[in-house]
Short mmCIF file of N, CA and C in Angstrom, two decimals:
data_model
loop_
_atom_site.label_atom_id
_atom_site.label_comp_id
_atom_site.label_asym_id
_atom_site.label_seq_id
_atom_site.Cartn_x
_atom_site.Cartn_y
_atom_site.Cartn_z
N MET A 876 3.21 12.55 -4.86
CA MET A 876 2.66 10.97 -4.99
C MET A 876 1.93 10.52 -3.91
N THR A 877 0.39 11.23 -4.01
CA THR A 877 0.04 11.07 -2.38
C THR A 877 -1.63 10.51 -3.27
N ASP A 878 -1.43 10.20 -3.48
CA ASP A 878 -2.92 9.43 -4.18
C ASP A 878 -3.36 7.51 -3.50
N TYR A 879 -3.46 8.64 -2.36
CA TYR A 879 -4.32 7.17 -1.67
C TYR A 879 -5.53 6.84 -1.82
N GLN A 880 -5.81 5.11 -2.06
CA GLN A 880 -7.48 4.65 -2.70
C GLN A 880 -7.68 3.65 -1.22
N PRO A 881 -8.74 2.86 -1.26
CA PRO A 881 -8.51 2.84 0.10
C PRO A 881 -8.94 0.70 -1.04
N ILE A 882 -8.69 0.18 -0.57
CA ILE A 882 -8.41 -1.10 -1.28
C ILE A 882 -9.20 -2.30 -0.62
N ASP A 883 -8.94 -3.81 -0.37
CA ASP A 883 -8.96 -4.46 0.46
C ASP A 883 -8.14 -4.21 1.10
N CYS A 884 -8.80 -4.70 2.72
CA CYS A 884 -8.18 -5.15 3.40
C CYS A 884 -7.04 -5.64 3.99
N GLY A 885 -6.72 -6.98 3.32
CA GLY A 885 -5.91 -7.43 3.17
C GLY A 885 -4.68 -7.53 2.65
N ILE A 886 -4.81 -6.62 0.90
CA ILE A 886 -3.91 -6.42 0.64
C ILE A 886 -3.40 -4.51 2.00
N HIS A 887 -4.15 -4.14 1.47
CA HIS A 887 -4.20 -2.33 2.42
C HIS A 887 -3.48 -3.09 3.77
N SER A 888 -3.24 -3.83 4.34
CA SER A 888 -2.62 -4.23 5.33
C SER A 888 -1.24 -4.03 5.45
N GLU A 889 -0.83 -4.31 3.96
CA GLU A 889 0.44 -4.74 3.87
C GLU A 889 0.77 -3.29 3.28
N TYR A 890 -0.07 -2.57 2.46
CA TYR A 890 0.59 -1.34 1.95
C TYR A 890 0.48 -0.51 2.96
N GLU A 891 0.05 -0.48 3.95
CA GLU A 891 0.59 1.15 4.59
C GLU A 891 1.18 0.27 5.75
N VAL A 892 1.60 -0.87 5.84
CA VAL A 892 2.29 -0.91 6.96
C VAL A 892 3.86 -0.80 5.75
N ALA A 893 4.28 -1.00 4.68
CA ALA A 893 5.15 -1.18 3.81
C ALA A 893 4.95 0.51 3.55
N ILE A 894 4.20 1.05 3.69
CA ILE A 894 4.24 2.99 3.36
C ILE A 894 5.31 3.80 5.33
N LEU A 895 5.11 2.46 6.51
CA LEU A 895 5.22 3.06 7.30
C LEU A 895 6.91 3.32 7.69
N ARG A 896 7.12 1.79 7.07
CA ARG A 896 8.00 1.38 7.21
C ARG A 896 9.47 2.18 6.18
N GLY A 897 8.56 2.19 4.69
CA GLY A 897 9.31 3.85 4.59
C GLY A 897 9.84 2.63 3.11
N LYS A 898 9.70 1.46 3.05
CA LYS A 898 9.97 0.55 2.05
C LYS A 898 9.02 1.14 0.47
N PRO A 899 10.18 0.55 -0.44
CA PRO A 899 9.38 0.12 -2.26
C PRO A 899 8.50 -0.66 -1.89
N ILE A 900 7.22 -0.60 -2.22
CA ILE A 900 6.28 -2.23 -2.63
C ILE A 900 5.91 -1.50 -4.12
N ARG A 901 5.59 -2.58 -4.71
CA ARG A 901 5.10 -2.49 -5.87
C ARG A 901 3.79 -3.28 -5.63
N LEU A 902 3.09 -2.57 -6.16
CA LEU A 902 1.39 -2.60 -6.30
C LEU A 902 0.70 -3.79 -7.34
N ARG A 903 1.22 -4.89 -6.81
CA ARG A 903 0.15 -5.84 -7.83
C ARG A 903 -0.93 -5.36 -8.26
N TRP A 904 -2.06 -5.04 -7.38
CA TRP A 904 -3.06 -5.05 -8.13
C TRP A 904 -3.74 -3.73 -9.63
N ARG A 905 -2.36 -3.27 -9.49
CA ARG A 905 -2.07 -2.34 -10.62
C ARG A 905 -1.98 -3.37 -12.14
#
């Protein structure tokens, strides 16, 4: 599960933070 793709800065921030915190996130842009 390592397909990291560059995304919008706004979403990227939440996405990155979620990963760093180790919390399950819901990908809204998919």
